[in-house]
Coordinates of C-alpha atoms in Angstrom, one line a residue:
X1 CA 91.9 258.3 200.9
X2 CA 93.9 255.6 201.2
X3 CA 92.4 253.7 198.9
X4 CA 92.4 256.2 196.5
X5 CA 96.3 256.9 197.1
X6 CA 96.6 252.8 196.5
X7 CA 94.9 252.9 193.4
X8 CA 96.3 255.4 191.8
X9 CA 99.9 254.1 192.8
X10 CA 98.8 251.0 190.9
X11 CA 97.5 252.8 188.0
X12 CA 100.8 254.7 188.1
X13 CA 102.8 251.5 188.1
X14 CA 100.6 250.1 185.0
X15 CA 101.1 253.1 183.3
X16 CA 104.9 253.2 183.6
X17 CA 105.5 249.7 183.1
X18 CA 103.4 250.1 179.5
X19 CA 105.6 253.0 178.7
X20 CA 108.8 251.4 179.8
X21 CA 107.6 248.2 177.2
X22 CA 106.8 250.7 174.4
X23 CA 110.1 252.7 174.8
X24 CA 112.0 249.3 175.0
X25 CA 110.2 247.5 171.8
X26 CA 110.9 250.8 169.9
X27 CA 114.6 250.8 171.0
X28 CA 115.3 247.4 170.4
X29 CA 112.9 246.3 167.7
X30 CA 115.4 244.4 166.0
X31 CA 116.2 241.9 169.0
X32 CA 112.1 241.7 169.6
X33 CA 111.8 240.3 166.2
X34 CA 114.8 238.1 166.3
X35 CA 113.4 236.5 169.6
X36 CA 109.9 236.3 168.1
X37 CA 110.4 232.8 166.3
X38 CA 111.3 231.5 169.4
X39 CA 108.3 232.7 171.6
X40 CA 106.0 231.6 168.8
X41 CA 107.6 228.2 168.5
X42 CA 107.0 227.4 172.2
X43 CA 103.5 229.1 172.4
X44 CA 102.4 227.0 169.3
X45 CA 104.1 223.6 170.2
X46 CA 104.4 223.8 174.0
X47 CA 101.7 225.9 175.6
X48 CA 98.8 225.7 173.2
X49 CA 98.6 221.6 173.0
X50 CA 98.2 221.9 177.2
X51 CA 94.4 222.5 176.2
X52 CA 94.6 219.2 174.7
X53 CA 95.0 217.8 178.2
X54 CA 91.2 217.8 178.9
X55 CA 91.4 214.5 176.5
X56 CA 92.5 212.8 179.6
X57 CA 89.3 213.4 181.2
X58 CA 87.0 212.8 178.4
X59 CA 86.0 209.7 176.1
X60 CA 87.4 211.0 172.9
X61 CA 86.4 210.3 169.5
X62 CA 87.7 212.5 166.7
X63 CA 84.2 212.9 165.0
X64 CA 82.8 214.5 168.4
X65 CA 86.0 216.5 168.8
X66 CA 87.3 217.6 172.1
X67 CA 84.4 219.5 173.7
X68 CA 81.9 217.2 172.3
X69 CA 83.1 214.1 173.5
X70 CA 81.7 212.7 177.1
X71 CA 83.0 213.6 180.3
X72 CA 84.5 210.8 182.2
X73 CA 86.3 212.5 184.8
X74 CA 89.1 210.4 186.3
X75 CA 88.0 207.0 184.8
X76 CA 91.2 206.8 182.4
X77 CA 93.6 207.6 185.3
X78 CA 92.1 204.9 187.3
X79 CA 92.3 202.3 184.8
X80 CA 95.9 202.9 184.1
X81 CA 96.4 202.6 187.9
X82 CA 94.7 199.4 187.8
X83 CA 96.2 197.9 184.8
X84 CA 98.8 195.1 184.9
X85 CA 101.0 197.5 182.9
X86 CA 101.1 200.3 185.6
X87 CA 104.1 198.8 187.8
X88 CA 105.7 197.2 185.1
X89 CA 106.5 200.5 183.0
X90 CA 106.9 202.6 186.0
X91 CA 109.6 200.2 187.5
X92 CA 111.2 200.2 183.8
X93 CA 111.4 203.8 183.2
X94 CA 112.9 204.6 186.8
X95 CA 115.3 201.7 186.6
X96 CA 116.5 203.0 183.0
X97 CA 116.4 206.8 183.7
X98 CA 118.4 206.5 187.2
X99 CA 120.9 203.9 185.3
X100 CA 121.4 206.3 182.4
X101 CA 122.0 209.4 185.2
X102 CA 124.2 207.0 187.6
X103 CA 126.4 205.9 185.1
X104 CA 125.9 208.4 182.3
X105 CA 125.8 211.8 184.1
X106 CA 129.9 211.5 185.5
X107 CA 131.0 210.4 181.9
X108 CA 131.1 213.8 180.4
X109 CA 133.0 215.5 183.7
X110 CA 135.4 212.6 183.3
X111 CA 135.9 213.3 179.6
X112 CA 136.2 216.8 179.9
X113 CA 138.8 216.3 182.4
X114 CA 140.8 213.9 180.3
X115 CA 140.7 216.6 177.7
X116 CA 141.6 219.4 179.7
X117 CA 145.0 217.3 180.0
X118 CA 145.7 217.0 176.5
X119 CA 148.5 218.9 175.2
X120 CA 148.9 218.3 171.9
X121 CA 146.4 220.5 169.9
X122 CA 146.0 218.5 166.9
X123 CA 145.8 215.1 169.1
X124 CA 143.0 216.7 171.0
X125 CA 140.9 218.0 168.3
X126 CA 141.1 214.6 166.4
X127 CA 140.1 212.9 169.7
X128 CA 137.2 215.5 170.3
X129 CA 135.9 215.1 166.8
X130 CA 135.5 211.4 167.5
X131 CA 133.7 212.1 170.6
X132 CA 131.4 214.4 169.0
X133 CA 130.7 212.5 165.9
X134 CA 127.7 209.9 167.7
X135 CA 125.7 213.2 168.7
X136 CA 125.0 214.1 165.0
X137 CA 124.1 210.2 164.0
X138 CA 120.2 210.0 163.7
X139 CA 118.3 208.0 166.1
X140 CA 117.4 205.4 163.3
X141 CA 120.8 205.2 161.9
X142 CA 122.2 204.6 165.8
X143 CA 119.5 202.0 166.7
X144 CA 120.4 200.1 163.4
X145 CA 124.2 200.2 164.5
X146 CA 123.7 199.1 167.8
X147 CA 121.5 196.3 166.4
X148 CA 124.1 195.1 164.5
X149 CA 126.8 195.3 167.2
X150 CA 124.7 193.2 169.6
X151 CA 123.4 190.7 167.2
X152 CA 124.5 187.0 167.6
X153 CA 127.1 187.7 164.4
X154 CA 127.9 191.1 165.6
X155 CA 131.2 192.1 167.6
X156 CA 129.5 192.9 170.9
X157 CA 127.2 190.1 170.6
X158 CA 129.8 187.3 169.7
X159 CA 131.8 188.7 172.8
X160 CA 129.3 188.8 175.4
X161 CA 127.7 185.1 173.7
X162 CA 131.4 183.7 174.0
X163 CA 131.5 184.5 177.8
X164 CA 127.6 183.6 178.9
X165 CA 127.2 181.0 176.6
X166 CA 124.5 182.2 174.7
X167 CA 123.4 182.2 170.9
X168 CA 121.4 185.3 170.3
X169 CA 120.9 189.2 170.3
X170 CA 121.4 190.8 173.0
X171 CA 118.2 192.9 172.3
X172 CA 116.1 189.4 172.3
X173 CA 117.4 189.0 176.2
X174 CA 115.2 191.3 178.8
X175 CA 118.4 191.2 181.0
X176 CA 120.7 192.9 178.8
X177 CA 118.5 195.8 177.3
X178 CA 119.1 198.4 180.1
X179 CA 122.6 197.7 179.7
X180 CA 122.8 198.3 175.9
X181 CA 120.2 201.1 176.3
X182 CA 122.6 202.8 179.1
X183 CA 126.0 202.3 177.3
X184 CA 125.0 203.4 173.9
X185 CA 123.4 206.6 175.4
X186 CA 126.7 207.3 177.0
X187 CA 128.4 206.9 173.7
X188 CA 125.9 208.9 171.9
X189 CA 125.9 211.6 174.4
X190 CA 129.2 211.9 176.4
X191 CA 131.2 213.8 174.2
X192 CA 128.6 216.7 173.4
X193 CA 127.6 217.0 177.0
X194 CA 131.1 217.2 177.8
X195 CA 131.3 220.9 176.1
X196 CA 129.5 222.7 178.9
X197 CA 132.0 221.4 181.6
X198 CA 135.0 222.0 179.4
X199 CA 133.5 225.8 179.0
X200 CA 133.4 225.6 182.9
X201 CA 136.9 224.6 183.2
X202 CA 138.1 227.6 181.2
X203 CA 136.3 230.1 183.5
X204 CA 138.4 228.8 186.4
X205 CA 141.1 231.4 187.2
X206 CA 144.6 230.2 186.1
X207 CA 146.0 232.2 189.3
X208 CA 144.2 229.6 191.6
X209 CA 146.3 226.6 189.5
X210 CA 149.6 228.8 190.3
X211 CA 148.9 229.0 194.3
X212 CA 148.1 225.7 194.4
X213 CA 151.2 224.2 192.8
X214 CA 153.4 227.0 194.8
X215 CA 151.5 225.1 198.0
X216 CA 152.8 221.7 197.0
X217 CA 149.8 220.3 194.9
X218 CA 150.0 218.1 192.4
X219 CA 147.6 217.0 189.6
X220 CA 145.1 215.4 191.9
X221 CA 145.5 218.0 194.4
X222 CA 144.5 220.8 191.8
X223 CA 141.7 218.5 190.5
X224 CA 140.5 217.9 194.0
X225 CA 140.8 221.6 195.5
X226 CA 140.8 223.9 192.5
X227 CA 139.2 222.2 189.2
X228 CA 136.0 220.4 191.0
X229 CA 135.1 223.6 193.3
X230 CA 135.0 225.5 190.5
X231 CA 132.5 224.0 188.3
X232 CA 130.6 222.5 190.9
X233 CA 127.8 224.8 190.5
X234 CA 127.6 223.4 186.9
X235 CA 127.6 220.4 188.0
X236 CA 124.8 220.7 190.3
X237 CA 122.5 222.7 188.0
X238 CA 123.0 220.0 185.4
X239 CA 122.3 217.4 187.9
X240 CA 119.3 219.2 188.6
X241 CA 118.2 219.3 185.3
X242 CA 118.9 215.7 184.5
X243 CA 116.9 214.4 187.7
X244 CA 113.9 216.6 186.5
X245 CA 113.9 214.4 183.3
X246 CA 113.8 211.2 185.3
X247 CA 109.9 210.2 183.9
X248 CA 110.7 211.9 180.5
X249 CA 112.4 209.0 178.9
X250 CA 112.1 209.7 175.2
X251 CA 110.2 206.7 173.1
X252 CA 112.0 207.0 170.0
X253 CA 115.1 205.1 170.6
X254 CA 113.3 202.7 173.0
X255 CA 110.5 201.6 170.3
X256 CA 113.4 201.3 168.1
X257 CA 115.3 199.0 170.0
X258 CA 112.3 196.8 171.8
X259 CA 110.4 194.2 171.0
X260 CA 107.5 191.7 172.3
X261 CA 110.2 189.3 174.1
X262 CA 111.6 192.5 175.8
X263 CA 108.7 194.5 177.1
X264 CA 109.4 193.3 180.6
X265 CA 112.0 195.3 181.1
X266 CA 112.0 197.8 178.0
X267 CA 108.5 199.2 178.4
X268 CA 108.6 202.6 179.7
X269 CA 106.0 205.0 180.2
X270 CA 106.3 207.1 176.9
X271 CA 106.6 203.7 174.8
X272 CA 103.5 202.6 176.3
X273 CA 101.4 206.0 175.7
X274 CA 102.6 205.7 171.9
X275 CA 101.4 202.3 171.5
X276 CA 98.2 202.9 173.2
X277 CA 97.8 206.4 171.6
X278 CA 99.1 205.9 168.0
X279 CA 99.1 202.2 167.4
X280 CA 95.8 201.3 169.5
X281 CA 94.1 204.7 169.1
X282 CA 93.1 204.9 172.5
X283 CA 93.5 208.7 172.7
X284 CA 91.9 209.3 176.2
X285 CA 94.1 206.7 177.7
X286 CA 97.2 207.6 176.6
X287 CA 96.5 211.2 177.2
X288 CA 96.0 210.5 180.7
X289 CA 99.0 208.7 181.5
X290 CA 101.1 211.1 179.6
X291 CA 99.5 213.8 181.8
X292 CA 100.4 211.6 184.9
X293 CA 103.8 211.6 183.6
X294 CA 104.3 215.4 183.1
X295 CA 102.8 215.9 186.9
X296 CA 105.3 213.5 188.4
X297 CA 108.0 215.1 186.6
X298 CA 107.1 218.4 187.6
X299 CA 106.8 217.3 191.3
X300 CA 110.0 215.8 191.0
X301 CA 111.9 218.8 189.3
X302 CA 110.4 221.0 192.2
X303 CA 111.6 218.7 195.1
X304 CA 115.2 218.2 193.5
X305 CA 115.5 222.1 192.9
X306 CA 114.2 222.8 196.6
X307 CA 116.4 220.1 198.2
X308 CA 119.5 221.4 196.4
X309 CA 118.7 225.0 197.5
X310 CA 118.5 224.1 201.1
X311 CA 121.6 221.6 201.2
X312 CA 124.2 223.4 198.6
X313 CA 122.4 227.0 198.4
X314 CA 122.5 226.5 194.7
X315 CA 119.5 226.0 192.5
X316 CA 117.5 226.9 189.0
X317 CA 115.5 229.2 190.8

């Protein structure tokens, strides 16, 4: 009797959900049509390619196809872990990513605070425009500019070489690759990323500043006791998202800036996958490395989110 009752409840729930969904689609048909291209984009370009991960466990050859290629299990993973490049690319990925976070994450927050203090709207608009422009420069153009600036005859290259006594491009010296990458990344993303924090600042109740001023708080006092606490949730969420992409460092900028002379400090997991997959046509090996990278990213994101929720009660879910 109880089993029949629970079964009927489940059927009723399914029916009611189907009815509700049908009514909602009829009522908001225009919104469903509007969101459909986004759903299709993620299904086609993000979820469907997951099926291709099976290549990592096979000796894939195009003429045999994915399902016709022989199964080899964890052969390519073991080959990657035992290769001389494993430690190098893993270390470089961590060093460049964490350097970008340590020096780059606070930059847009500081810039947004500076924008907040600008009272002249014309000067403020000019400075914001200058800060936003690098975001819209293509990666190829940006890297060409960086190469010019840090060459032995470039402005930055000449300045550094005069101090250190060098006479070559900074990108030909492995020790300078990470600083050049991180500084250029800050310059490119700082202005655009500050928009999020500026929006968060605007949501803070102005009466809190008035109350703090009555209590005798100066500019620094209002910053520490009102502004920062008012946006701490946004800061933590953005930090979780940033830490969740530690191993997802894009290869585009790396491969446009590095060269065989700087592989020791510049070669990362994504650029290693690019070289092995698209230049050496070792599809199975590169897929295995990419899958390993994605799994590490997933574990890291879950861990950071869980730690944040436990420590500060702020998390993505």
